[in-house]
Amino acid sequence: MSEQPKTGQLTFVAPRRAKPQRHLADLTMAERRAAVAELGEKPFRADQLSRHYFTRLTGSPEQMTDLPGALRERLVEQLMPPLLTSVREITCDGGTTRKTLWKLFDGSLVESVLMRYPDRVTMCVSSQAGCGMNCPFCATGQAGLTRNMSTAEIVEQVVAGARALARGEVPGGPGRVTNVVFMGMGEPMANYKAVIGAVRRLVDPAPEGLGISARGITVSTVGLVPAIGKLADEGLPVTLAVSLHAPDDELRDTLVPINTRWKVSEVLDAAWSYAAKTKRRVSIEYALIKDINDQEWRADLLGRLLKNKLVHVNLIPLNPTPGSKWTASRPEDERAFVRRLESHGVAVTVRDTRGREIDGACGQLAAAPQ
């Protein structure tokens, strides 16, 4: 476990830890073919493996009947090692919301959440074990950063959800993952290379990847300005979500310590540049915290900052963690905040609180004691 960080302390560089075994999801198709060739096999075997993993959603050698028996075991052992072990699964909403606690190869714990709606299935995935951004109202942030996850460890969370849907294990019959949000444990932009690799695996057409529309993927950040600029240049039309939580620097310095590095104006300028380059509407995430950031004057200030921009505000009723002084806003204050934003012509919705009873909402993953 990582040490609990001091108030306001930021951790950008993850502790050096042993890395998980290489997996085909870490690799581009060209790299997979090269890896298979290194093992003395024909490169087309990489295409077969990719079809099993990304299209048929299997990692089991027994089901790979188009591969010779002895070769199956060897290729799976070398290129499809187990990455995540399910420790616990909790469901609510009649089984359509499923939170899974995963153990990684080194004992690190991360969580993912599958949420099935009538018109879509969204997976919320982790990108780091812990988080180094130290936001005081977030249980993950308070735990500190253990390590970065690999591209394949991130992808495997989505593949696990896709397998459960394909098998009909989630109420509603067989289905597929349509949306992925990088809003689980960790700051995605602080694990940039692995996260971009994972996004490419998610959007690459089968059998190179899962073939999910880039428009169905959201990458969130507390505001790592240089990384937002890099993301804009990737040619990936994913949605950028900025966890703002306060419109003024004085409060945001406390709620989101990264603000001591890049101020609200700098973060929003980077977001508008992203929107201009990608033509994608930016999502502003704002956790409403009782008597802290839910005043009407702050809604007015936020509205003035966002007016006439390609933007949508996602208000999040805070999911309080046990023993925390932070709690959700009063319903009347939430309604007043919405009204003030709308008066500035800003599109706003209040996030569905699905998963609240399983500590699965609002980035408060891993809050409950195991």
XYZ file of C-alpha atoms in Angstrom:
370
model
C 0.000 0.000 0.000
C 1.090 3.567 -0.605
C 1.516 6.013 2.242
C -1.309 8.462 2.833
C -0.227 11.753 1.253
C 0.067 15.019 3.168
C -2.643 17.645 2.594
C -2.257 19.166 -0.866
C 0.623 16.863 -1.845
C 0.610 15.803 -5.489
C 2.203 12.632 -6.890
C 2.819 12.722 -10.645
C 5.315 9.874 -10.926
C 4.068 6.469 -9.830
C 6.290 4.412 -7.520
C 8.488 1.964 -9.431
C 6.951 -1.478 -9.138
C 7.269 -4.806 -10.910
C 5.307 -4.742 -14.166
C 2.629 -7.235 -15.166
C 3.492 -9.800 -17.802
C 3.141 -8.603 -21.397
C -0.312 -9.225 -22.878
C -1.475 -8.956 -26.476
C -3.755 -6.049 -25.429
C -0.581 -4.078 -24.631
C 0.468 -4.403 -28.272
C -0.598 -3.078 -31.645
C -1.441 -5.697 -34.256
C 1.993 -5.269 -35.846
C 3.645 -5.750 -32.453
C 1.538 -8.868 -31.797
C 2.665 -10.400 -35.081
C 6.277 -9.617 -34.212
C 5.832 -11.162 -30.748
C 4.408 -14.353 -32.256
C 7.267 -14.479 -34.772
C 9.750 -14.154 -31.884
C 8.209 -17.309 -30.458
C 8.994 -19.078 -33.736
C 5.409 -19.129 -35.022
C 3.751 -17.762 -38.155
C 2.605 -14.131 -37.698
C -1.003 -14.962 -38.681
C -1.327 -16.713 -35.315
C -1.456 -13.218 -33.786
C -4.597 -12.508 -35.839
C -6.165 -15.732 -34.560
C -5.334 -14.868 -30.948
C -6.715 -11.363 -31.419
C -9.994 -12.724 -32.781
C -10.356 -14.981 -29.759
C -9.670 -12.191 -27.284
C -11.369 -9.162 -28.846
C -14.131 -10.751 -30.958
C -15.020 -14.056 -29.305
C -14.086 -12.699 -25.872
C -12.327 -15.856 -24.770
C -9.002 -16.357 -23.052
C -9.434 -20.090 -22.650
C -7.049 -22.324 -24.677
C -9.683 -25.092 -24.845
C -11.937 -22.890 -26.969
C -9.212 -21.992 -29.477
C -9.849 -25.002 -31.674
C -8.339 -23.353 -34.768
C -4.916 -23.540 -33.081
C -2.895 -26.764 -32.607
C -3.250 -28.037 -29.032
C 0.339 -27.630 -27.839
C 0.623 -24.216 -29.486
C -2.546 -22.950 -27.805
C -1.142 -23.379 -24.312
C 2.164 -21.777 -25.242
C 0.694 -18.723 -26.980
C -1.873 -18.134 -24.230
C 0.808 -18.455 -21.562
C 3.080 -15.990 -23.381
C 0.583 -13.486 -24.764
C -2.672 -13.845 -22.803
C -1.629 -14.206 -19.169
C -4.293 -13.638 -16.476
C -4.160 -10.003 -15.364
C -7.170 -9.498 -13.083
C -8.586 -11.785 -10.408
C -12.102 -11.034 -9.187
C -12.069 -10.688 -5.407
C -15.608 -9.513 -4.847
C -18.622 -8.470 -6.879
C -21.558 -6.425 -5.638
C -24.716 -5.690 -7.619
C -27.645 -3.337 -7.254
C -30.391 -1.852 -9.454
C -31.754 -5.355 -10.028
C -28.350 -6.618 -11.138
C -27.873 -4.013 -13.888
C -25.171 -2.210 -11.896
C -22.194 -4.418 -11.037
C -19.093 -3.295 -9.174
C -16.105 -5.636 -9.258
C -13.087 -5.494 -6.986
C -10.059 -6.806 -8.868
C -6.711 -7.961 -7.538
C -3.751 -7.324 -9.840
C -0.725 -9.619 -10.070
C 1.115 -7.747 -7.302
C -1.827 -7.637 -4.895
C -2.916 -4.086 -5.814
C -6.683 -3.586 -5.736
C -8.725 -1.678 -8.338
C -12.393 -1.504 -9.190
C -14.606 -1.261 -12.231
C -18.343 -0.674 -12.509
C -20.696 -1.921 -15.231
C -23.953 0.028 -15.617
C -26.642 -1.217 -17.967
C -29.269 1.240 -19.173
C -32.095 0.573 -21.652
C -30.136 2.158 -24.515
C -26.475 1.607 -23.593
C -23.977 -0.205 -21.381
C -21.304 1.902 -19.707
C -18.125 0.594 -18.101
C -16.348 2.815 -15.581
C -12.715 1.736 -15.415
C -9.659 2.422 -13.269
C -6.358 3.566 -14.776
C -4.174 3.586 -11.635
C -4.135 1.659 -8.368
C -4.857 4.564 -6.061
C -4.425 8.173 -7.168
C -1.809 10.869 -6.677
C -4.074 13.902 -7.065
C -5.082 13.979 -3.371
C -8.561 15.542 -3.647
C -9.789 15.623 -0.019
C -13.393 14.558 -0.716
C -12.363 11.447 -2.693
C -11.484 8.227 -0.880
C -9.188 7.091 -3.693
C -7.288 10.374 -3.612
C -6.802 10.087 0.130
C -5.324 6.600 -0.221
C -2.378 7.823 -2.312
C -0.895 6.317 -5.477
C 0.244 2.693 -5.482
C 1.136 2.308 -9.180
C 0.130 2.893 -12.769
C -1.872 0.186 -14.502
C -0.733 -1.269 -17.807
C -2.684 -0.808 -21.038
C -3.810 -4.441 -20.917
C -4.910 -4.224 -17.264
C -7.149 -1.306 -18.242
C -8.515 -3.068 -21.336
C -9.136 -6.301 -19.424
C -11.696 -4.517 -17.206
C -13.770 -3.748 -20.309
C -13.268 -7.218 -21.780
C -14.451 -8.761 -18.488
C -17.622 -6.660 -18.691
C -18.083 -7.562 -22.351
C -17.796 -11.273 -21.484
C -20.438 -10.983 -18.732
C -22.795 -9.246 -21.171
C -22.167 -11.692 -24.003
C -22.910 -14.617 -21.683
C -26.205 -13.045 -20.614
C -25.021 -12.698 -16.999
C -26.376 -9.151 -16.734
C -30.198 -8.831 -16.651
C -31.573 -7.759 -20.018
C -30.167 -10.562 -22.144
C -26.920 -10.694 -24.139
C -25.444 -7.285 -24.943
C -22.235 -5.349 -25.582
C -20.310 -2.518 -23.998
C -21.121 0.727 -25.835
C -19.497 3.328 -23.570
C -16.330 3.459 -21.470
C -15.586 6.205 -18.954
C -12.134 6.624 -17.395
C -13.585 7.747 -14.082
C -12.593 4.925 -11.769
C -9.509 4.937 -9.588
C -6.642 7.146 -10.707
C -5.936 10.240 -12.801
C -5.927 8.996 -16.412
C -3.724 11.814 -17.689
C -1.031 10.928 -15.128
C -0.784 7.484 -16.763
C -0.994 8.946 -20.241
C 0.807 6.377 -22.395
C -1.050 3.348 -20.995
C -4.413 5.132 -21.140
C -3.962 6.180 -24.777
C -2.911 2.607 -25.586
C -6.077 1.359 -23.908
C -8.279 3.857 -25.775
C -6.765 2.700 -29.067
C -7.416 -0.964 -28.184
C -11.012 -0.077 -27.323
C -11.694 1.792 -30.564
C -9.620 -0.231 -33.033
C -11.902 -2.348 -35.238
C -12.089 -6.059 -34.451
C -9.962 -8.118 -34.321
C -7.351 -5.440 -33.601
C -9.498 -4.108 -30.761
C -13.027 -4.056 -29.381
C -14.466 -1.738 -32.042
C -16.206 0.653 -29.636
C -16.996 4.088 -31.100
C -14.520 6.755 -29.957
C -17.539 8.954 -29.321
C -18.620 6.503 -26.634
C -15.386 6.957 -24.671
C -14.806 9.644 -22.045
C -11.396 10.425 -20.558
C -11.531 12.456 -17.371
C -8.888 14.634 -15.772
C -8.577 16.980 -12.805
C -6.737 19.329 -15.143
C -3.278 18.235 -16.302
C -3.063 20.984 -18.897
C -0.103 19.704 -21.010
C -1.737 16.258 -21.281
C -5.030 17.807 -22.448
C -3.054 19.405 -25.268
C -1.447 16.076 -26.163
C -4.830 14.335 -26.177
C -6.176 16.931 -28.601
C -3.397 15.960 -31.045
C -4.032 12.177 -30.880
C -6.744 12.197 -33.542
C -9.109 10.376 -31.180
C -12.532 12.082 -30.969
C -13.156 10.984 -27.377
C -15.030 13.159 -24.899
C -12.875 15.136 -22.487
C -14.307 15.409 -18.968
C -12.770 18.001 -16.661
C -13.310 17.450 -12.935
C -13.645 21.112 -12.002
C -15.627 21.064 -8.720
C -15.131 24.819 -8.141
C -15.172 27.853 -10.464
C -12.840 29.989 -8.324
C -9.144 29.394 -7.658
C -9.411 30.043 -3.921
C -11.733 27.083 -3.311
C -10.375 24.854 -6.084
C -6.841 25.103 -4.645
C -8.264 23.249 -1.626
C -10.703 20.838 -3.309
C -8.500 19.930 -6.284
C -4.831 20.464 -5.314
C -3.650 20.312 -8.956
C -5.142 23.818 -9.146
C -2.043 25.085 -7.346
C -0.155 24.077 -10.535
C -2.682 24.991 -13.253
C -5.428 27.499 -12.439
C -9.088 27.365 -13.460
C -8.524 29.726 -16.414
C -5.633 27.600 -17.741
C -7.616 24.354 -17.410
C -10.646 25.824 -19.177
C -8.500 27.355 -21.938
C -7.023 23.892 -22.580
C -10.541 22.434 -22.626
C -11.770 25.005 -25.168
C -8.749 24.289 -27.357
C -9.607 20.588 -27.137
C -13.213 21.288 -28.164
C -12.089 23.490 -31.072
C -9.700 20.846 -32.397
C -11.916 17.775 -31.938
C -15.371 19.387 -32.386
C -16.353 17.413 -29.272
C -18.359 18.945 -26.454
C -16.399 19.090 -23.196
C -18.017 17.698 -20.058
C -17.479 19.681 -16.852
C -17.791 17.398 -13.822
C -18.881 19.179 -10.642
C -19.466 17.275 -7.398
C -21.977 19.251 -5.342
C -20.773 19.391 -1.728
C -23.047 20.765 0.960
C -22.151 24.330 2.010
C -18.763 24.088 0.252
C -19.225 24.669 -3.480
C -23.009 24.701 -3.963
C -23.768 28.404 -3.420
C -25.809 30.208 -6.072
C -23.085 32.834 -6.553
C -20.683 30.023 -7.498
C -23.225 28.697 -9.992
C -23.378 32.208 -11.498
C -19.586 32.396 -11.672
C -19.442 28.962 -13.328
C -22.197 29.969 -15.747
C -20.269 33.085 -16.807
C -17.105 31.023 -17.384
C -18.922 28.460 -19.539
C -21.417 30.638 -21.399
C -21.416 30.200 -25.202
C -18.864 27.355 -25.054
C -19.117 23.825 -26.481
C -19.757 22.390 -23.034
C -22.085 20.373 -20.841
C -22.104 20.396 -17.027
C -22.519 17.105 -15.211
C -23.522 17.854 -11.620
C -22.736 14.981 -9.277
C -24.488 14.570 -5.923
C -21.490 13.702 -3.738
C -21.370 10.096 -2.628
C -20.075 10.555 0.946
C -17.457 8.158 2.252
C -17.674 6.741 5.783
C -16.474 9.208 8.418
C -16.062 12.051 5.917
C -17.122 15.612 6.722
C -18.058 16.063 3.066
C -21.642 15.281 2.109
C -24.143 15.881 -0.697
C -25.907 19.197 -1.163
C -29.478 19.742 -0.003
C -31.995 19.013 -2.795
C -33.181 22.632 -2.829
C -29.595 23.910 -3.199
C -28.995 21.438 -6.022
C -32.131 22.680 -7.826
C -31.101 26.324 -7.352
C -27.600 25.564 -8.738
C -29.160 23.991 -11.842
C -31.461 26.973 -12.351
C -28.615 29.482 -12.127
C -26.516 27.563 -14.679
C -29.476 27.267 -17.059
C -30.091 31.020 -16.767
C -26.696 31.466 -18.477
C -27.718 29.119 -21.294
C -25.431 26.333 -20.071
C -26.552 22.727 -20.669
C -26.639 20.860 -17.360
C -27.736 17.479 -16.050
C -27.609 15.913 -12.598
C -25.852 12.567 -12.709
C -27.871 9.461 -12.035
C -26.823 8.159 -8.613
C -26.816 4.510 -9.632
C -24.446 2.410 -7.592
C -24.601 4.650 -4.549
C -25.422 1.801 -2.179
C -22.395 -0.149 -3.396
C -20.003 2.809 -3.164
C -19.901 2.736 -6.936
C -20.800 6.342 -7.752
C -18.910 9.597 -8.142
C -15.353 8.305 -8.299
C -15.586 7.083 -4.707
C -14.322 3.663 -5.703
C -12.606 1.481 -3.116
C -14.156 3.556 -0.326
C -15.568 0.654 1.630
C -13.273 -1.448 3.846
C -12.608 -4.909 2.416
